[in-house]
Amino acid sequence: MSSSGRTALVTGASAGIGAAFARHLAAEGHDLILVARREDRLTALAAELSSKHGVRCEVLAADLADREAPRSIMERTTSLGLHVDILINNAGMSGNTAFADAPFETLAAEIQVMITAVTELAHLAVPGMKERGYGRIVNLSSLAALLPPAASLLYTAIKSYVLDMSQALDMELKPHGINVTALCPGFTHSEFHDVMGTRDAAQSKLPSVLWQSADAVVREGWRAVENGNPVCVPGVVNKVIAASSKPIPTRVGYVLGKTFNPFKQ
């Protein structure tokens, strides 16, 4: 397949939803800038996608917990003669230690990766998108952002910011040909729970019907941003959960959030 002439920057591209987005976009003919900490995995994925789809794949090893990373990524992109038409803000992290017990450096890293870097990468990419009259931005939020508060460290609060920010950006930017979508998956088969150390706990507590594949999440998320939908909750079961949570009074939701906490060890 020949290149579409458009370039997608995917963060957290070494595994899970990020790698699935990279594969999906490559199959559509988009050139790729793959960003993650694990350069060896990015290099292997880039080789696979270039060979299979004939698209250009550039690898940028970076840790988005580094305050300078977003600007460095965009500067490197420019030096490669590329511009970002599609931005997939997928990189994420979450601790598994109670807020009061976690070192503040850990909490600050979560905020940097999932709030500051997400916002800054969009801020850096949008001017060029406006100039070209085209842009697609997918920000990874979570089903958790649509549910009553849960005792899951900063994760729910962070993902709620991503949800609200994405909707605000979509309203502002849609007249310029830029669609922004907050993708709100539920439990997804990926390495996220392995890193958190909660895969066994989550899988033992939750029925299999609640779990989705990364490919299924990506298909719905990409269709949503192409169609101009500012929020995407992938999966029928997740849609039902999100819809049914809306009428729950705050006080009841707070009790439920503390009681049902799949992140709790």
Tab-separated table of C-alpha atoms in Angstrom:
chain	number	residue	atom	x	y	z
A	1	MET	CA	0.000	0.000	0.000
A	2	SER	CA	1.270	3.470	-0.840
A	3	SER	CA	1.326	6.215	1.775
A	4	SER	CA	-1.795	8.318	2.326
A	5	GLY	CA	0.474	11.357	2.626
A	6	ARG	CA	-0.596	11.803	6.249
A	7	THR	CA	1.444	11.050	9.338
A	8	ALA	CA	0.275	9.716	12.693
A	9	LEU	CA	2.167	10.138	15.936
A	10	VAL	CA	1.333	7.366	18.419
A	11	THR	CA	2.557	7.489	22.010
A	12	GLY	CA	2.840	4.343	24.081
A	13	ALA	CA	3.194	2.500	20.772
A	14	SER	CA	5.293	-0.413	21.989
A	15	ALA	CA	2.362	-2.580	23.149
A	16	GLY	CA	-1.369	-2.811	23.818
A	17	ILE	CA	-3.727	-0.159	22.457
A	18	GLY	CA	-0.833	1.941	21.154
A	19	ALA	CA	0.586	-0.898	19.044
A	20	ALA	CA	-2.924	-1.750	17.856
A	21	PHE	CA	-3.441	1.860	16.734
A	22	ALA	CA	-0.103	1.770	14.901
A	23	ARG	CA	-1.089	-1.395	13.043
A	24	HIS	CA	-4.541	-0.051	12.183
A	25	LEU	CA	-3.234	3.261	10.861
A	26	ALA	CA	-0.429	1.607	8.892
A	27	ALA	CA	-2.986	-0.668	7.241
A	28	GLU	CA	-4.819	2.492	6.110
A	29	GLY	CA	-1.611	3.807	4.544
A	30	HIS	CA	-0.586	6.407	7.107
A	31	ASP	CA	3.067	7.039	7.851
A	32	LEU	CA	3.945	6.649	11.511
A	33	ILE	CA	6.006	8.201	14.274
A	34	LEU	CA	6.173	5.614	17.037
A	35	VAL	CA	6.918	6.879	20.547
A	36	ALA	CA	7.588	4.867	23.710
A	37	ARG	CA	10.389	4.132	26.137
A	38	ARG	CA	11.255	0.685	24.755
A	39	GLU	CA	13.217	1.362	21.577
A	40	ASP	CA	13.760	-2.328	20.774
A	41	ARG	CA	10.019	-2.980	20.622
A	42	LEU	CA	9.385	0.142	18.556
A	43	THR	CA	12.098	-0.841	16.095
A	44	ALA	CA	10.610	-4.318	15.655
A	45	LEU	CA	7.114	-2.888	15.162
A	46	ALA	CA	8.371	-0.283	12.679
A	47	ALA	CA	10.106	-2.972	10.630
A	48	GLU	CA	6.949	-5.103	10.628
A	49	LEU	CA	4.672	-2.283	9.497
A	50	SER	CA	7.033	-0.861	6.880
A	51	SER	CA	7.472	-4.295	5.338
A	52	LYS	CA	3.795	-5.226	5.438
A	53	HIS	CA	2.205	-1.926	4.385
A	54	GLY	CA	4.962	0.044	2.661
A	55	VAL	CA	4.591	3.045	4.953
A	56	ARG	CA	7.313	5.143	6.530
A	57	CYS	CA	7.826	4.387	10.230
A	58	GLU	CA	10.075	6.518	12.400
A	59	VAL	CA	11.034	5.468	15.928
A	60	LEU	CA	11.426	8.022	18.715
A	61	ALA	CA	12.405	6.523	22.057
A	62	ALA	CA	11.217	8.905	24.779
A	63	ASP	CA	9.903	8.885	28.314
A	64	LEU	CA	6.908	11.206	28.575
A	65	ALA	CA	7.531	11.495	32.312
A	66	ASP	CA	10.388	13.783	31.249
A	67	ARG	CA	9.100	17.354	31.166
A	68	GLU	CA	11.114	18.109	28.020
A	69	ALA	CA	9.888	15.063	26.081
A	70	PRO	CA	6.852	16.534	24.235
A	71	ARG	CA	8.780	19.458	22.761
A	72	SER	CA	11.738	17.216	21.943
A	73	ILE	CA	9.438	14.778	20.127
A	74	MET	CA	7.912	17.532	18.004
A	75	GLU	CA	11.295	19.068	17.218
A	76	ARG	CA	12.590	15.671	16.127
A	77	THR	CA	9.477	15.172	13.995
A	78	THR	CA	10.118	18.473	12.214
A	79	SER	CA	13.768	17.593	11.657
A	80	LEU	CA	12.622	14.395	9.920
A	81	GLY	CA	10.581	16.480	7.485
A	82	LEU	CA	7.284	15.247	8.904
A	83	HIS	CA	4.205	16.941	10.329
A	84	VAL	CA	1.591	15.422	12.617
A	85	ASP	CA	-1.829	15.016	11.001
A	86	ILE	CA	-3.042	12.383	13.462
A	87	LEU	CA	-2.169	12.355	17.158
A	88	ILE	CA	-2.878	9.312	19.299
A	89	ASN	CA	-2.233	10.258	22.930
A	90	ASN	CA	-2.157	6.734	24.325
A	91	ALA	CA	0.783	6.575	26.744
A	92	GLY	CA	-0.291	5.885	30.297
A	93	MET	CA	0.796	4.717	33.689
A	94	SER	CA	-0.708	4.130	37.100
A	95	GLY	CA	0.727	3.168	40.423
A	96	ASN	CA	-0.647	0.502	42.736
A	97	THR	CA	0.221	2.216	45.996
A	98	ALA	CA	-2.186	4.238	48.130
A	99	PHE	CA	-1.958	7.998	47.555
A	100	ALA	CA	-0.575	8.759	51.022
A	101	ASP	CA	2.054	6.020	50.730
A	102	ALA	CA	3.257	6.800	47.206
A	103	PRO	CA	6.344	8.958	46.707
A	104	PHE	CA	5.273	12.286	45.246
A	105	GLU	CA	7.707	11.699	42.361
A	106	THR	CA	5.499	8.769	41.302
A	107	LEU	CA	2.328	10.846	41.443
A	108	ALA	CA	4.006	13.694	39.564
A	109	ALA	CA	5.073	11.267	36.836
A	110	GLU	CA	1.468	10.095	36.393
A	111	ILE	CA	0.295	13.690	36.028
A	112	GLN	CA	3.130	14.497	33.622
A	113	VAL	CA	2.496	11.479	31.364
A	114	MET	CA	-1.307	11.525	31.289
A	115	ILE	CA	-2.188	15.217	31.703
A	116	THR	CA	0.709	17.527	30.914
A	117	ALA	CA	2.228	15.577	28.021
A	118	VAL	CA	-1.199	14.859	26.500
A	119	THR	CA	-2.091	18.543	26.636
A	120	GLU	CA	1.291	19.776	25.421
A	121	LEU	CA	1.507	17.371	22.470
A	122	ALA	CA	-1.952	18.481	21.338
A	123	HIS	CA	-0.994	22.143	21.803
A	124	LEU	CA	2.117	21.656	19.679
A	125	ALA	CA	0.332	19.684	16.944
A	126	VAL	CA	-2.828	21.785	16.553
A	127	PRO	CA	-1.357	24.893	14.819
A	128	GLY	CA	-0.088	22.787	11.915
A	129	MET	CA	-3.365	20.887	11.718
A	130	LYS	CA	-5.283	24.176	11.523
A	131	GLU	CA	-2.957	25.406	8.819
A	132	ARG	CA	-3.570	22.280	6.735
A	133	GLY	CA	-7.307	22.164	7.515
A	134	TYR	CA	-7.162	18.582	8.746
A	135	GLY	CA	-6.464	16.834	12.017
A	136	ARG	CA	-7.460	13.844	14.088
A	137	ILE	CA	-6.684	13.574	17.813
A	138	VAL	CA	-7.550	10.573	19.971
A	139	ASN	CA	-6.903	10.983	23.681
A	140	LEU	CA	-7.059	7.853	25.823
A	141	SER	CA	-9.472	8.434	28.657
A	142	SER	CA	-11.247	5.564	30.398
A	143	LEU	CA	-14.659	4.172	31.216
A	144	ALA	CA	-13.670	5.072	34.781
A	145	ALA	CA	-14.079	8.756	33.879
A	146	LEU	CA	-17.806	8.182	33.263
A	147	LEU	CA	-18.461	6.204	36.427
A	148	PRO	CA	-18.803	7.175	40.097
A	149	PRO	CA	-15.466	7.988	41.782
A	150	ALA	CA	-13.408	4.941	42.714
A	151	ALA	CA	-10.516	4.500	45.086
A	152	SER	CA	-8.038	4.115	42.237
A	153	LEU	CA	-5.353	6.623	43.147
A	154	LEU	CA	-5.219	9.562	40.714
A	155	TYR	CA	-6.237	7.493	37.698
A	156	THR	CA	-9.956	8.326	37.632
A	157	ALA	CA	-9.360	12.035	38.214
A	158	ILE	CA	-6.716	12.162	35.482
A	159	LYS	CA	-8.922	10.358	32.979
A	160	SER	CA	-11.814	12.697	33.841
A	161	TYR	CA	-9.591	15.618	32.876
A	162	VAL	CA	-8.742	13.936	29.570
A	163	LEU	CA	-12.449	13.367	28.875
A	164	ASP	CA	-13.429	16.988	29.555
A	165	MET	CA	-10.405	18.477	27.807
A	166	SER	CA	-11.028	16.402	24.687
A	167	GLN	CA	-14.633	17.541	24.416
A	168	ALA	CA	-13.642	21.170	24.861
A	169	LEU	CA	-10.955	20.872	22.186
A	170	ASP	CA	-13.356	19.175	19.792
A	171	MET	CA	-15.821	22.063	20.108
A	172	GLU	CA	-13.076	24.611	19.490
A	173	LEU	CA	-11.291	22.834	16.660
A	174	LYS	CA	-14.019	21.126	14.632
A	175	PRO	CA	-14.624	24.257	12.497
A	176	HIS	CA	-10.975	23.943	11.400
A	177	GLY	CA	-11.334	20.365	10.153
A	178	ILE	CA	-9.930	18.823	13.344
A	179	ASN	CA	-11.838	16.086	15.172
A	180	VAL	CA	-10.949	15.234	18.769
A	181	THR	CA	-12.202	12.105	20.517
A	182	ALA	CA	-11.854	10.908	24.097
A	183	LEU	CA	-11.611	7.130	23.829
A	184	CYS	CA	-12.988	5.565	27.023
A	185	PRO	CA	-12.283	1.827	27.053
A	186	GLY	CA	-13.119	-0.457	29.921
A	187	PHE	CA	-10.964	-3.432	30.795
A	188	THR	CA	-8.695	-4.178	27.845
A	189	HIS	CA	-6.336	-7.082	27.310
A	190	SER	CA	-2.969	-5.309	27.312
A	191	GLU	CA	0.145	-4.895	29.428
A	192	PHE	CA	-1.368	-2.080	31.515
A	193	HIS	CA	-2.549	-4.362	34.311
A	194	ASP	CA	0.720	-6.301	34.202
A	195	VAL	CA	2.655	-3.096	34.864
A	196	MET	CA	0.248	-2.153	37.656
A	197	GLY	CA	0.426	-5.656	39.097
A	198	THR	CA	-3.380	-5.945	39.059
A	199	ARG	CA	-4.079	-8.331	36.151
A	200	ASP	CA	-4.735	-11.394	38.315
A	201	ALA	CA	-6.868	-9.428	40.780
A	202	ALA	CA	-8.920	-7.752	38.048
A	203	GLN	CA	-9.456	-10.912	36.016
A	204	SER	CA	-10.471	-12.914	39.066
A	205	LYS	CA	-13.077	-10.293	40.075
A	206	LEU	CA	-14.509	-9.446	36.671
A	207	PRO	CA	-16.428	-11.636	34.185
A	208	SER	CA	-14.876	-12.164	30.778
A	209	VAL	CA	-17.708	-10.238	29.092
A	210	LEU	CA	-16.219	-7.015	30.507
A	211	TRP	CA	-12.895	-7.496	28.717
A	212	GLN	CA	-12.118	-6.323	25.168
A	213	SER	CA	-9.196	-6.806	22.839
A	214	ALA	CA	-7.006	-3.825	21.998
A	215	ASP	CA	-7.895	-4.267	18.313
A	216	ALA	CA	-11.622	-3.971	19.050
A	217	VAL	CA	-11.057	-0.809	21.092
A	218	VAL	CA	-8.995	0.744	18.314
A	219	ARG	CA	-11.501	-0.045	15.575
A	220	GLU	CA	-14.280	1.730	17.452
A	221	GLY	CA	-12.050	4.602	18.539
A	222	TRP	CA	-10.802	5.335	15.042
A	223	ARG	CA	-14.299	5.116	13.567
A	224	ALA	CA	-15.486	7.576	16.217
A	225	VAL	CA	-12.850	10.216	15.501
A	226	GLU	CA	-13.356	9.873	11.758
A	227	ASN	CA	-17.092	10.386	12.266
A	228	GLY	CA	-16.522	13.403	14.501
A	229	ASN	CA	-17.794	11.840	17.731
A	230	PRO	CA	-16.132	13.576	20.715
A	231	VAL	CA	-16.593	10.616	23.112
A	232	CYS	CA	-16.274	6.918	22.338
A	233	VAL	CA	-17.115	4.160	24.794
A	234	PRO	CA	-16.189	0.960	22.939
A	235	GLY	CA	-18.147	-2.236	23.474
A	236	VAL	CA	-21.853	-2.805	24.064
A	237	VAL	CA	-21.402	-3.805	27.703
A	238	ASN	CA	-19.321	-0.714	28.450
A	239	LYS	CA	-21.921	1.510	26.773
A	240	VAL	CA	-24.623	0.019	28.994
A	241	ILE	CA	-22.467	0.508	32.105
A	242	ALA	CA	-21.723	4.133	31.195
A	243	ALA	CA	-25.378	4.918	30.446
A	244	SER	CA	-26.684	3.237	33.585
A	245	SER	CA	-24.271	5.126	35.842
A	246	LYS	CA	-25.620	8.569	34.909
A	247	PRO	CA	-28.696	8.577	37.170
A	248	ILE	CA	-26.760	7.408	40.240
A	249	PRO	CA	-26.787	10.093	42.980
A	250	THR	CA	-23.363	11.338	44.011
A	251	ARG	CA	-23.602	9.932	47.540
A	252	VAL	CA	-24.596	6.454	46.302
A	253	GLY	CA	-21.968	6.552	43.583
A	254	TYR	CA	-19.302	7.397	46.129
A	255	VAL	CA	-20.209	4.363	48.246
A	256	LEU	CA	-20.218	2.100	45.194
A	257	GLY	CA	-16.892	3.493	44.036
A	258	LYS	CA	-15.252	2.643	47.337
A	259	THR	CA	-16.851	-0.792	47.483
A	260	PHE	CA	-16.180	-1.948	43.923
A	261	ASN	CA	-12.577	-1.123	43.193
A	262	PRO	CA	-10.894	-3.549	40.764
A	263	PHE	CA	-7.562	-1.790	41.274
A	264	LYS	CA	-7.522	-2.611	44.971
A	265	GLN	CA	-5.171	-5.392	45.983
